[in-house]
Protein backbone atom coordinates (compact mmCIF):
# COMPACT_ATOMS: atom_id res chain seq x y z
CA UNK A 1 0.00 0.00 0.00
CA UNK A 2 1.37 3.40 -0.92
CA UNK A 3 1.83 6.23 1.54
CA UNK A 4 -0.76 8.25 -0.39
CA UNK A 5 -3.33 5.44 -0.01
CA UNK A 6 -2.60 5.24 3.72
CA UNK A 7 -2.98 9.01 4.03
CA UNK A 8 -6.39 8.89 2.34
CA UNK A 9 -7.38 5.91 4.49
CA UNK A 10 -6.39 7.78 7.63
CA UNK A 11 -8.41 10.83 6.61
CA UNK A 12 -11.42 8.71 5.69
CA UNK A 13 -11.38 6.64 8.87
CA UNK A 14 -11.05 9.81 10.94
CA UNK A 15 -14.15 11.32 9.31
CA UNK A 16 -16.07 8.05 9.64
CA UNK A 17 -15.08 7.87 13.34
CA UNK A 18 -16.45 11.38 13.88
CA UNK A 19 -19.81 10.41 12.39
CA UNK A 20 -20.00 7.00 14.09
CA UNK A 21 -19.06 8.27 17.54
CA UNK A 22 -21.50 11.15 17.14
CA UNK A 23 -24.27 8.64 16.48
CA UNK A 24 -23.04 6.53 19.43
CA UNK A 25 -23.32 9.57 21.72
CA UNK A 26 -26.81 10.32 20.38
CA UNK A 27 -27.88 6.71 20.91
CA UNK A 28 -26.41 6.74 24.41
CA UNK A 29 -28.50 9.80 25.23
CA UNK A 30 -31.55 8.12 23.68
CA UNK A 31 -30.97 5.05 25.84
CA UNK A 32 -30.65 7.20 28.96
CA UNK A 33 -33.86 9.02 28.09
CA UNK A 34 -35.53 5.66 27.45
CA UNK A 35 -36.38 6.83 23.95
CA UNK A 36 -37.45 4.44 21.26
CA UNK A 37 -36.28 4.73 17.70
CA UNK A 38 -39.00 4.29 15.09
CA UNK A 39 -39.41 0.62 14.30
CA UNK A 40 -37.33 -0.58 17.25
CA UNK A 41 -38.34 -1.67 20.72
CA UNK A 42 -36.49 0.05 23.59
CA UNK A 43 -34.04 -2.84 23.93
CA UNK A 44 -33.35 -2.38 20.20
CA UNK A 45 -32.00 1.11 20.91
CA UNK A 46 -29.69 -0.34 23.58
CA UNK A 47 -28.56 -3.10 21.21
CA UNK A 48 -27.96 -0.62 18.39
CA UNK A 49 -25.94 1.60 20.77
CA UNK A 50 -23.73 -1.33 21.78
CA UNK A 51 -23.28 -2.64 18.25
CA UNK A 52 -22.49 0.77 16.80
CA UNK A 53 -20.09 1.46 19.69
CA UNK A 54 -18.12 -1.65 18.80
CA UNK A 55 -18.21 -0.78 15.09
CA UNK A 56 -17.00 2.76 15.81
CA UNK A 57 -14.23 1.35 17.99
CA UNK A 58 -13.17 -0.97 15.16
CA UNK A 59 -12.96 2.04 12.81
CA UNK A 60 -10.95 3.89 15.45
CA UNK A 61 -8.50 0.99 15.75
CA UNK A 62 -8.21 1.00 11.94
CA UNK A 63 -7.65 4.79 12.02
CA UNK A 64 -4.86 4.37 14.57
CA UNK A 65 -3.31 1.38 12.79
CA UNK A 66 -3.20 3.26 9.49
CA UNK A 67 -1.53 6.24 11.21
CA UNK A 68 1.10 3.94 12.76
CA UNK A 69 1.75 2.02 9.52
CA UNK A 70 1.97 5.16 7.36
CA UNK A 71 5.61 6.14 7.14
CA UNK A 72 4.95 9.74 6.13
CA UNK A 73 5.07 10.82 9.79
CA UNK A 74 6.56 8.87 12.66
CA UNK A 75 3.67 7.77 14.90
CA UNK A 76 4.39 4.75 17.06
CA UNK A 77 2.15 2.36 18.98
CA UNK A 78 3.38 4.06 22.17
CA UNK A 79 2.23 7.41 20.75
CA UNK A 80 -1.23 5.90 20.26
CA UNK A 81 -1.40 4.66 23.86
CA UNK A 82 0.57 7.18 25.93
CA UNK A 83 -0.63 10.79 25.64
CA UNK A 84 1.68 13.65 24.67
CA UNK A 85 4.86 11.59 24.07
CA UNK A 86 4.85 11.81 20.27
CA UNK A 87 7.43 13.87 18.48
CA UNK A 88 4.85 14.58 15.78
CA UNK A 89 2.20 17.13 16.84
CA UNK A 90 2.40 16.12 20.53
CA UNK A 91 -0.57 18.21 21.69
CA UNK A 92 -3.02 17.25 18.93
CA UNK A 93 -1.95 13.63 18.75
CA UNK A 94 -1.89 13.49 22.55
CA UNK A 95 -5.51 14.63 22.68
CA UNK A 96 -6.42 11.82 20.32
CA UNK A 97 -4.57 9.42 22.59
CA UNK A 98 -6.43 10.74 25.64
CA UNK A 99 -9.75 10.25 23.83
CA UNK A 100 -8.72 6.71 22.85
CA UNK A 101 -7.62 5.86 26.40
CA UNK A 102 -10.91 7.16 27.82
CA UNK A 103 -12.77 5.10 25.24
CA UNK A 104 -10.74 2.02 26.16
CA UNK A 105 -11.75 2.48 29.80
CA UNK A 106 -15.40 2.68 28.75
CA UNK A 107 -15.04 -0.38 26.50
CA UNK A 108 -13.26 -2.54 29.07
CA UNK A 109 -15.67 -1.65 31.86
CA UNK A 110 -18.62 -2.28 29.52
CA UNK A 111 -17.28 -5.76 28.80
CA UNK A 112 -16.86 -6.34 32.56
CA UNK A 113 -20.11 -4.64 33.53
CA UNK A 114 -21.59 -7.71 35.24
CA UNK A 115 -18.50 -8.08 37.43
CA UNK A 116 -18.12 -4.38 38.25
CA UNK A 117 -21.68 -3.57 39.13
CA UNK A 118 -23.91 -0.93 37.65
CA UNK A 119 -22.70 2.00 39.77
CA UNK A 120 -18.99 1.51 38.94
CA UNK A 121 -19.75 0.88 35.28
CA UNK A 122 -21.90 3.99 35.04
CA UNK A 123 -19.25 6.16 36.71
CA UNK A 124 -16.65 5.08 34.16
CA UNK A 125 -19.16 5.24 31.30
CA UNK A 126 -19.42 9.01 31.85
CA UNK A 127 -15.92 9.17 30.35
CA UNK A 128 -17.57 8.67 26.96
CA UNK A 129 -18.98 12.19 27.30
CA UNK A 130 -15.43 13.47 27.83
CA UNK A 131 -13.95 11.35 25.07
CA UNK A 132 -16.11 12.76 22.28
CA UNK A 133 -15.13 16.46 22.54
CA UNK A 134 -11.47 15.59 23.18
CA UNK A 135 -11.47 13.46 20.01
CA UNK A 136 -13.23 16.26 18.15
CA UNK A 137 -10.55 18.76 19.19
CA UNK A 138 -7.89 16.23 18.16
CA UNK A 139 -9.43 16.05 14.68
CA UNK A 140 -9.73 19.80 14.34
CA UNK A 141 -6.14 20.31 15.45
CA UNK A 142 -4.38 17.57 13.52
CA UNK A 143 -6.75 16.72 10.68
CA UNK A 144 -5.51 17.74 7.27
CA UNK A 145 -9.11 18.21 6.17
CA UNK A 146 -10.05 20.42 9.12
CA UNK A 147 -10.11 23.58 7.00
CA UNK A 148 -12.00 22.15 4.04
CA UNK A 149 -15.63 23.08 3.51
CA UNK A 150 -16.93 19.52 3.64
CA UNK A 151 -15.13 18.71 6.90
CA UNK A 152 -16.12 22.01 8.46
CA UNK A 153 -19.79 21.35 7.68
CA UNK A 154 -19.54 17.75 8.88
CA UNK A 155 -17.93 18.90 12.12
CA UNK A 156 -20.49 21.67 12.66
CA UNK A 157 -23.35 19.25 12.01
CA UNK A 158 -21.94 16.75 14.51
CA UNK A 159 -21.33 19.43 17.16
CA UNK A 160 -24.79 20.99 16.76
CA UNK A 161 -26.43 17.57 16.93
CA UNK A 162 -24.56 16.53 20.07
CA UNK A 163 -25.12 19.89 21.78
CA UNK A 164 -28.83 19.68 20.98
CA UNK A 165 -29.09 16.12 22.31
CA UNK A 166 -27.07 17.00 25.41
CA UNK A 167 -29.33 20.02 26.01
CA UNK A 168 -32.40 17.79 25.77
CA UNK A 169 -30.75 15.29 28.13
CA UNK A 170 -29.89 18.05 30.64
CA UNK A 171 -33.38 19.57 30.45
CA UNK A 172 -34.87 16.13 31.05
CA UNK A 173 -32.62 15.61 34.10
CA UNK A 174 -33.51 19.04 35.52
CA UNK A 175 -37.20 18.40 34.96
CA UNK A 176 -36.94 14.98 36.63
CA UNK A 177 -35.07 16.43 39.63
CA UNK A 178 -37.77 19.08 40.08
CA UNK A 179 -40.57 16.53 39.84
CA UNK A 180 -39.03 14.12 42.33
CA UNK A 181 -39.40 16.33 45.45
CA UNK A 182 -42.97 17.24 44.46
CA UNK A 183 -43.82 13.57 43.93
CA UNK A 184 -42.34 12.70 47.33
CA UNK A 185 -44.37 15.43 49.06
CA UNK A 186 -47.51 14.22 47.31
CA UNK A 187 -46.82 10.62 48.39
CA UNK A 188 -46.04 11.64 51.99
CA UNK A 189 -49.20 13.77 52.16
CA UNK A 190 -51.30 10.77 51.13
CA UNK A 191 -50.31 8.84 54.26
Coordinates of N, CA, C and O in Angstrom, one line a residue, residues 13 16 32 42 60 65-66 71 78-79 84 91 93-94 98 110 113-114 118 123 131 136 141-142 160 164 175 178 180:
X13 N -11.0 7.3 7.6 CA -11.4 6.6 8.9 C -11.6 7.7 10.0 O -12.4 7.5 10.8
X16 N -15.1 9.1 9.3 CA -16.1 8.0 9.6 C -16.2 7.9 11.2 O -17.3 7.8 11.7
X32 N -30.5 6.6 27.6 CA -30.6 7.2 29.0 C -32.0 7.8 29.1 O -32.6 7.8 30.2
X42 N -37.5 -0.7 22.8 CA -36.5 0.1 23.6 C -35.2 -0.7 23.7 O -34.1 -0.1 23.6
X60 N -12.0 3.1 14.8 CA -10.9 3.9 15.5 C -9.6 3.1 15.5 O -8.6 3.7 15.3
X65 N -4.2 2.3 13.5 CA -3.3 1.4 12.8 C -2.8 2.0 11.5 O -1.6 1.9 11.2
X66 N -3.6 2.6 10.7 CA -3.2 3.3 9.5 C -2.2 4.4 9.8 O -1.2 4.5 9.1
X71 N 4.3 5.7 6.9 CA 5.6 6.1 7.1 C 5.8 7.6 6.9 O 6.9 8.1 7.1
X78 N 3.3 3.4 20.9 CA 3.4 4.1 22.2 C 2.7 5.4 22.1 O 2.0 5.8 23.0
X79 N 2.9 6.1 20.9 CA 2.2 7.4 20.8 C 0.7 7.3 20.8 O 0.0 8.2 21.2
X84 N 0.7 12.5 24.7 CA 1.7 13.7 24.7 C 3.1 13.2 24.6 O 4.0 14.0 25.0
X91 N 0.7 17.8 21.1 CA -0.6 18.2 21.7 C -1.8 17.6 21.0 O -2.6 16.9 21.6
X93 N -2.0 15.1 18.7 CA -2.0 13.6 18.7 C -2.2 13.1 20.2 O -2.9 12.2 20.4
X94 N -1.7 13.9 21.1 CA -1.9 13.5 22.6 C -3.3 13.6 22.9 O -3.8 12.7 23.7
X98 N -5.6 10.6 24.4 CA -6.4 10.7 25.6 C -7.8 10.3 25.3 O -8.4 9.5 26.1
X110 N -17.4 -1.8 30.1 CA -18.6 -2.3 29.5 C -18.6 -3.8 29.3 O -19.6 -4.5 29.6
X113 N -19.0 -5.3 32.8 CA -20.1 -4.6 33.5 C -20.7 -5.5 34.6 O -21.0 -5.1 35.7
X114 N -21.0 -6.8 34.3 CA -21.6 -7.7 35.2 C -20.7 -7.9 36.5 O -21.2 -8.1 37.6
X118 N -23.4 -2.0 38.4 CA -23.9 -0.9 37.6 C -23.3 0.4 38.0 O -23.0 1.2 37.2
X123 N -20.2 5.1 36.4 CA -19.2 6.2 36.7 C -18.2 6.2 35.6 O -17.8 7.3 35.2
X131 N -14.7 11.8 26.2 CA -13.9 11.3 25.1 C -14.4 12.0 23.8 O -13.5 12.4 22.9
X136 N -12.9 15.2 19.1 CA -13.2 16.3 18.2 C -12.1 17.3 18.1 O -11.7 17.7 16.9
X141 N -7.5 19.9 15.3 CA -6.1 20.3 15.5 C -5.2 19.6 14.5 O -4.2 20.2 14.0
X142 N -5.4 18.3 14.3 CA -4.4 17.6 13.5 C -4.9 17.2 12.1 O -4.1 16.9 11.3
X160 N -23.4 20.5 16.5 CA -24.8 21.0 16.8 C -25.7 19.9 17.2 O -26.5 20.0 18.1
X164 N -27.4 19.7 20.9 CA -28.8 19.7 21.0 C -29.3 18.5 21.8 O -30.1 18.6 22.7
X175 N -35.8 18.6 34.8 CA -37.2 18.4 35.0 C -37.5 17.2 35.9 O -38.3 17.3 36.8
X178 N -36.7 18.2 39.5 CA -37.8 19.1 40.1 C -39.0 18.3 40.4 O -39.7 18.6 41.4
X180 N -39.2 15.1 41.3 CA -39.0 14.1 42.3 C -39.4 14.7 43.7 O -40.2 14.0 44.4

